[in-house]
Amino acid sequence: MAGGKLFGGSLSRHDLYLLGGFTAAVLTMPLWLQPLGASYPDLMQKFAIFGIFAIGFNILFGMTGYLSFGHAAFLGVGSYTAVWCFKGLTMNVIPAVCFGILVSGLFSLAMGYVSLRRTGIYFSILTLAFAQMSYNLAYSVLTPITNGETGLQLTREDPRIIDRVFVEAGEGLPLTNLFGLEMQGYPGFYFCAVMLIIAFFAAMRIEKSPFGMMLRAIKSNQVRMNYTGFNTRPYTLTAFVISGMYAGLAGSLMAVTDPLAGAERMQWTASGEVVLMTILGGAGTLVGPFLGAGIIKYLENIFSAYNEALLHETFSFLPDILNHVVVTLISPFVGEGWHLMLGGAFMLIVIFLPGGVMEGVRRLSLLFNRLTATRETRGRALPAAD
């Protein structure tokens, strides 16, 4: 695939405004997330990492219509590759991220070459089978590489060839770093944030390119394109590989912020989660998958922390009887039951906003424009009436 076809096409003024607004929103997360109780680095890192995961998945699902249930495999491969880079080469995050993307891309090429021989539900089942096979291999057969159920971790005896030449070894386990800047706390978040902005920009260029136009045409009517003699396979395979590389980037960033890789990251539930993120935010949109990832991770980390004691404290301003009633009604939807809240929110959005959160944003925008136009029309009509 020629580079001009993949990233060709100029960005409009609207696209530049969108990119600027997205960049500003991501970089100022610690400020505007503070009132929501979500401004601590670990959670913001999850927003950025799973945002990358969802944006990459949207390139395949949102643009081509191919629903994959196996993207967690690439997430796990990226994590394992990054941790092995930390163990064998250096604690610098750049090689880990680069190798994580590369190995995930090669793995997705092999998986996509086989899976894309089928379409529809058969493609989805094939990707699910590959992901589960990868999970079981990582959990048992490939234990020398993955360390099985214990997970791949750093040890003091790791060779770290490059670091032993240029960096003096300390007493404890080393920390991941970017040329000396430790990737913990806010530095780790901002590194993930920069990766998110780059990933968003690349997705925007892909969408506006002739390659992106071909992907949307495939989603619209692939059968008709095949009947005309057009070979869609290279385009779908390229989209699959790019999407897998995004997942590999997300997986390697998980290892950057927490240098540990386990087989649980390759389970089918992780693949299903990114599907929910994309649909919840708005499949086929640029910002929607990131919003969906943020909503799900916020619900998971904030509402799962609530218990009955905290709920009683939160609604302590109510009379005792009313406090008890409110807590009784809400408690099944928080804490360990936060999935009920997520399921309810997902059902409401699918029923009333089939296009996800972004469809709601579009409807509000249209309503606002309509009200503004009505006011302007009335304002011009009043002097004429006088």
PDB file of N, CA, C and O in Angstrom, residues 243-267:
ATOM      1  N   SER A 243      -4.930  -1.805  12.695  1.00  0.00           N
ATOM      2  CA  SER A 243      -5.702  -1.918  13.933  1.00  0.00           C
ATOM      3  C   SER A 243      -4.955  -2.752  14.966  1.00  0.00           C
ATOM      4  O   SER A 243      -4.930  -2.424  16.160  1.00  0.00           O
ATOM      5  N   GLY A 244      -4.317  -3.826  14.523  1.00  0.00           N
ATOM      6  CA  GLY A 244      -3.519  -4.644  15.424  1.00  0.00           C
ATOM      7  C   GLY A 244      -2.318  -3.908  15.976  1.00  0.00           C
ATOM      8  O   GLY A 244      -1.924  -4.097  17.140  1.00  0.00           O
ATOM      9  N   MET A 245      -1.708  -3.048  15.173  1.00  0.00           N
ATOM     10  CA  MET A 245      -0.567  -2.261  15.630  1.00  0.00           C
ATOM     11  C   MET A 245      -0.990  -1.239  16.683  1.00  0.00           C
ATOM     12  O   MET A 245      -0.258  -0.974  17.637  1.00  0.00           O
ATOM     13  N   TYR A 246      -2.171  -0.668  16.524  1.00  0.00           N
ATOM     14  CA  TYR A 246      -2.714   0.220  17.564  1.00  0.00           C
ATOM     15  C   TYR A 246      -2.874  -0.545  18.875  1.00  0.00           C
ATOM     16  O   TYR A 246      -2.541  -0.042  19.951  1.00  0.00           O
ATOM     17  N   ALA A 247      -3.423  -1.773  18.785  1.00  0.00           N
ATOM     18  CA  ALA A 247      -3.588  -2.588  19.988  1.00  0.00           C
ATOM     19  C   ALA A 247      -2.230  -2.920  20.600  1.00  0.00           C
ATOM     20  O   ALA A 247      -2.077  -2.935  21.829  1.00  0.00           O
ATOM     21  N   GLY A 248      -1.226  -3.183  19.754  1.00  0.00           N
ATOM     22  CA  GLY A 248       0.114  -3.438  20.257  1.00  0.00           C
ATOM     23  C   GLY A 248       0.706  -2.236  20.957  1.00  0.00           C
ATOM     24  O   GLY A 248       1.403  -2.371  21.975  1.00  0.00           O
ATOM     25  N   LEU A 249       0.437  -1.048  20.420  1.00  0.00           N
ATOM     26  CA  LEU A 249       0.887   0.182  21.087  1.00  0.00           C
ATOM     27  C   LEU A 249       0.238   0.306  22.454  1.00  0.00           C
ATOM     28  O   LEU A 249       0.911   0.629  23.450  1.00  0.00           O
ATOM     29  N   ALA A 250      -1.072   0.049  22.529  1.00  0.00           N
ATOM     30  CA  ALA A 250      -1.762   0.122  23.820  1.00  0.00           C
ATOM     31  C   ALA A 250      -1.195  -0.897  24.804  1.00  0.00           C
ATOM     32  O   ALA A 250      -0.979  -0.588  25.984  1.00  0.00           O
ATOM     33  N   GLY A 251      -0.931  -2.113  24.330  1.00  0.00           N
ATOM     34  CA  GLY A 251      -0.369  -3.132  25.197  1.00  0.00           C
ATOM     35  C   GLY A 251       1.018  -2.779  25.693  1.00  0.00           C
ATOM     36  O   GLY A 251       1.349  -3.008  26.874  1.00  0.00           O
ATOM     37  N   SER A 252       1.840  -2.211  24.831  1.00  0.00           N
ATOM     38  CA  SER A 252       3.185  -1.821  25.254  1.00  0.00           C
ATOM     39  C   SER A 252       3.138  -0.666  26.248  1.00  0.00           C
ATOM     40  O   SER A 252       3.949  -0.604  27.185  1.00  0.00           O
ATOM     41  N   LEU A 253       2.172   0.237  26.100  1.00  0.00           N
ATOM     42  CA  LEU A 253       2.020   1.331  27.069  1.00  0.00           C
ATOM     43  C   LEU A 253       1.550   0.809  28.424  1.00  0.00           C
ATOM     44  O   LEU A 253       1.891   1.381  29.463  1.00  0.00           O
ATOM     45  N   MET A 254       0.764  -0.262  28.419  1.00  0.00           N
ATOM     46  CA  MET A 254       0.420  -0.894  29.692  1.00  0.00           C
ATOM     47  C   MET A 254       1.677  -1.347  30.426  1.00  0.00           C
ATOM     48  O   MET A 254       1.800  -1.196  31.643  1.00  0.00           O
ATOM     49  N   ALA A 255       2.617  -1.933  29.665  1.00  0.00           N
ATOM     50  CA  ALA A 255       3.864  -2.384  30.269  1.00  0.00           C
ATOM     51  C   ALA A 255       4.755  -1.214  30.663  1.00  0.00           C
ATOM     52  O   ALA A 255       5.524  -1.308  31.620  1.00  0.00           O
ATOM     53  N   VAL A 256       4.658  -0.108  29.946  1.00  0.00           N
ATOM     54  CA  VAL A 256       5.443   1.081  30.294  1.00  0.00           C
ATOM     55  C   VAL A 256       5.023   1.615  31.655  1.00  0.00           C
ATOM     56  O   VAL A 256       5.858   1.959  32.499  1.00  0.00           O
ATOM     57  N   THR A 257       3.719   1.701  31.886  1.00  0.00           N
ATOM     58  CA  THR A 257       3.223   2.245  33.150  1.00  0.00           C
ATOM     59  C   THR A 257       3.249   1.217  34.276  1.00  0.00           C
ATOM     60  O   THR A 257       3.281   1.577  35.449  1.00  0.00           O
ATOM     61  N   ASP A 258       3.210  -0.068  33.916  1.00  0.00           N
ATOM     62  CA  ASP A 258       3.274  -1.143  34.909  1.00  0.00           C
ATOM     63  C   ASP A 258       3.972  -2.326  34.258  1.00  0.00           C
ATOM     64  O   ASP A 258       3.335  -3.110  33.547  1.00  0.00           O
ATOM     65  N   PRO A 259       5.295  -2.459  34.431  1.00  0.00           N
ATOM     66  CA  PRO A 259       6.069  -3.482  33.707  1.00  0.00           C
ATOM     67  C   PRO A 259       5.731  -4.909  34.118  1.00  0.00           C
ATOM     68  O   PRO A 259       6.485  -5.589  34.796  1.00  0.00           O
ATOM     69  N   LEU A 260       4.560  -5.337  33.701  1.00  0.00           N
ATOM     70  CA  LEU A 260       4.065  -6.679  33.975  1.00  0.00           C
ATOM     71  C   LEU A 260       3.170  -7.084  32.814  1.00  0.00           C
ATOM     72  O   LEU A 260       2.391  -6.269  32.310  1.00  0.00           O
ATOM     73  N   ALA A 261       3.288  -8.325  32.368  1.00  0.00           N
ATOM     74  CA  ALA A 261       2.448  -8.829  31.282  1.00  0.00           C
ATOM     75  C   ALA A 261       1.866 -10.166  31.706  1.00  0.00           C
ATOM     76  O   ALA A 261       2.602 -11.062  32.130  1.00  0.00           O
ATOM     77  N   GLY A 262       0.557 -10.299  31.593  1.00  0.00           N
ATOM     78  CA  GLY A 262      -0.108 -11.536  31.968  1.00  0.00           C
ATOM     79  C   GLY A 262      -1.068 -11.998  30.887  1.00  0.00           C
ATOM     80  O   GLY A 262      -1.518 -11.206  30.052  1.00  0.00           O
ATOM     81  N   ALA A 263      -1.397 -13.283  30.920  1.00  0.00           N
ATOM     82  CA  ALA A 263      -2.271 -13.849  29.898  1.00  0.00           C
ATOM     83  C   ALA A 263      -3.685 -13.298  29.982  1.00  0.00           C
ATOM     84  O   ALA A 263      -4.422 -13.337  28.998  1.00  0.00           O
ATOM     85  N   GLU A 264      -4.076 -12.754  31.139  1.00  0.00           N
ATOM     86  CA  GLU A 264      -5.442 -12.246  31.283  1.00  0.00           C
ATOM     87  C   GLU A 264      -5.732 -11.095  30.327  1.00  0.00           C
ATOM     88  O   GLU A 264      -6.901 -10.815  30.025  1.00  0.00           O
ATOM     89  N   ARG A 265      -4.691 -10.421  29.870  1.00  0.00           N
ATOM     90  CA  ARG A 265      -4.902  -9.332  28.912  1.00  0.00           C
ATOM     91  C   ARG A 265      -5.325  -9.846  27.544  1.00  0.00           C
ATOM     92  O   ARG A 265      -5.725  -9.052  26.684  1.00  0.00           O
ATOM     93  N   MET A 266      -5.233 -11.148  27.314  1.00  0.00           N
ATOM     94  CA  MET A 266      -5.581 -11.731  26.016  1.00  0.00           C
ATOM     95  C   MET A 266      -6.920 -12.449  26.050  1.00  0.00           C
ATOM     96  O   MET A 266      -7.309 -13.086  25.075  1.00  0.00           O
ATOM     97  N   GLN A 267      -7.651 -12.362  27.162  1.00  0.00           N
ATOM     98  CA  GLN A 267      -8.930 -13.053  27.266  1.00  0.00           C
ATOM     99  C   GLN A 267      -9.975 -12.413  26.357  1.00  0.00           C
ATOM    100  O   GLN A 267      -9.872 -11.242  25.987  1.00  0.00           O
TER     101      GLN A 267
END
